[in-house]
């Protein structure tokens, strides 16, 4: 099992607009291809312009296949276009995490 931990940072004052855009145009299609994330949350303290989501995959091949299917979906391409046009996002940081031996999810 691997976890795909993603942190996105929005321009100050735009996180609510960005999340509303994602909820309306991105959430359903992304969840259809990747499944439901284990976490999707906005930062409460620290960088309040950031949010994170964590997706679970069987392994790197499972992640690659699911993400390729997502990228090939025209509805996802339309969401990406809308997101780029809105210009709310300023950075993205991804980390692939592997559970330690004693952690059983």
Short mmCIF file of C-alpha atoms in Angstrom, two decimals:
data_model
loop_
_atom_site.label_atom_id
_atom_site.label_comp_id
_atom_site.label_asym_id
_atom_site.label_seq_id
_atom_site.Cartn_x
_atom_site.Cartn_y
_atom_site.Cartn_z
CA UNK A 1 0.00 0.00 0.00
CA UNK A 2 1.13 3.57 -0.70
CA UNK A 3 -0.32 6.95 0.21
CA UNK A 4 -0.26 9.89 -2.22
CA UNK A 5 -0.12 13.00 0.00
CA UNK A 6 -0.82 16.21 -1.93
CA UNK A 7 -0.62 19.76 -0.64
CA UNK A 8 -1.97 22.63 -2.72
CA UNK A 9 -1.57 26.31 -1.90
CA UNK A 10 -3.99 28.94 -3.19
CA UNK A 11 -3.58 32.65 -3.66
CA UNK A 12 -4.59 34.45 -0.45
CA UNK A 13 -8.34 34.87 -0.23
CA UNK A 14 -9.18 32.33 -2.96
CA UNK A 15 -9.21 28.93 -1.22
CA UNK A 16 -13.00 28.89 -0.78
CA UNK A 17 -13.52 29.80 -4.43
CA UNK A 18 -11.07 27.12 -5.53
CA UNK A 19 -12.67 24.42 -3.38
CA UNK A 20 -16.13 25.40 -4.67
CA UNK A 21 -14.87 25.09 -8.26
CA UNK A 22 -13.37 21.67 -7.45
CA UNK A 23 -16.51 20.48 -5.68
CA UNK A 24 -18.67 21.44 -8.65
CA UNK A 25 -16.41 20.28 -11.50
CA UNK A 26 -13.66 18.00 -10.17
CA UNK A 27 -14.67 15.99 -7.09
CA UNK A 28 -17.05 13.52 -8.72
CA UNK A 29 -14.82 12.69 -11.68
CA UNK A 30 -11.65 12.41 -9.61
CA UNK A 31 -13.38 10.18 -7.03
CA UNK A 32 -14.79 8.03 -9.84
CA UNK A 33 -11.28 7.22 -11.05
CA UNK A 34 -9.23 7.27 -7.83
CA UNK A 35 -11.77 6.24 -5.21
CA UNK A 36 -12.43 8.31 -2.11
CA UNK A 37 -9.41 9.89 -0.41
CA UNK A 38 -8.66 9.05 3.22
CA UNK A 39 -8.26 12.77 3.93
CA UNK A 40 -9.42 15.90 2.13
CA UNK A 41 -8.96 18.89 4.43
CA UNK A 42 -8.20 22.59 4.56
CA UNK A 43 -5.43 23.81 6.85
CA UNK A 44 -6.77 25.21 10.11
CA UNK A 45 -3.48 26.53 11.50
CA UNK A 46 -0.27 27.39 9.73
CA UNK A 47 -0.67 28.16 6.04
CA UNK A 48 -4.41 28.80 5.92
CA UNK A 49 -4.24 29.14 2.13
CA UNK A 50 -3.42 25.43 1.79
CA UNK A 51 -5.36 22.20 1.68
CA UNK A 52 -4.33 18.57 1.50
CA UNK A 53 -5.69 15.31 0.25
CA UNK A 54 -4.36 11.79 0.70
CA UNK A 55 -5.22 8.95 -1.67
CA UNK A 56 -4.51 5.25 -1.09
CA UNK A 57 -3.25 2.88 -3.77
CA UNK A 58 -2.25 -0.78 -3.73
CA UNK A 59 1.15 0.11 -5.21
CA UNK A 60 2.81 2.42 -7.74
CA UNK A 61 1.32 0.52 -10.69
CA UNK A 62 -2.21 0.91 -9.28
CA UNK A 63 -1.60 4.64 -8.81
CA UNK A 64 -0.22 5.02 -12.33
CA UNK A 65 -3.15 3.18 -13.93
CA UNK A 66 -5.81 5.12 -12.01
CA UNK A 67 -4.15 8.49 -12.63
CA UNK A 68 -3.74 7.69 -16.35
CA UNK A 69 -7.46 6.93 -16.61
CA UNK A 70 -8.25 10.20 -14.82
CA UNK A 71 -5.98 12.19 -17.13
CA UNK A 72 -7.64 10.60 -20.19
CA UNK A 73 -11.14 11.63 -19.08
CA UNK A 74 -12.46 14.70 -20.98
CA UNK A 75 -14.43 15.83 -17.91
CA UNK A 76 -11.18 16.00 -15.90
CA UNK A 77 -9.50 17.94 -18.72
CA UNK A 78 -12.38 20.43 -18.60
CA UNK A 79 -11.98 20.84 -14.84
CA UNK A 80 -8.23 21.42 -15.24
CA UNK A 81 -8.97 24.07 -17.87
CA UNK A 82 -11.43 25.84 -15.57
CA UNK A 83 -8.99 25.66 -12.66
CA UNK A 84 -6.14 27.08 -14.75
CA UNK A 85 -8.35 29.90 -16.02
CA UNK A 86 -9.41 30.78 -12.46
CA UNK A 87 -5.76 31.02 -11.41
CA UNK A 88 -6.37 30.24 -7.74
CA UNK A 89 -3.53 27.72 -7.30
CA UNK A 90 0.04 28.87 -6.81
CA UNK A 91 1.84 25.69 -5.75
CA UNK A 92 1.55 21.94 -5.40
CA UNK A 93 3.69 19.50 -3.41
CA UNK A 94 3.23 15.72 -3.73
CA UNK A 95 4.73 12.99 -1.56
CA UNK A 96 4.40 9.24 -1.89
CA UNK A 97 4.36 7.64 1.55
CA UNK A 98 4.76 4.01 2.56
CA UNK A 99 3.35 2.80 5.88
CA UNK A 100 5.83 1.72 8.53
CA UNK A 101 5.76 -2.03 9.33
CA UNK A 102 3.69 -1.74 12.53
CA UNK A 103 0.94 0.43 10.98
CA UNK A 104 -2.05 -1.53 9.68
CA UNK A 105 -4.55 0.62 7.76
#
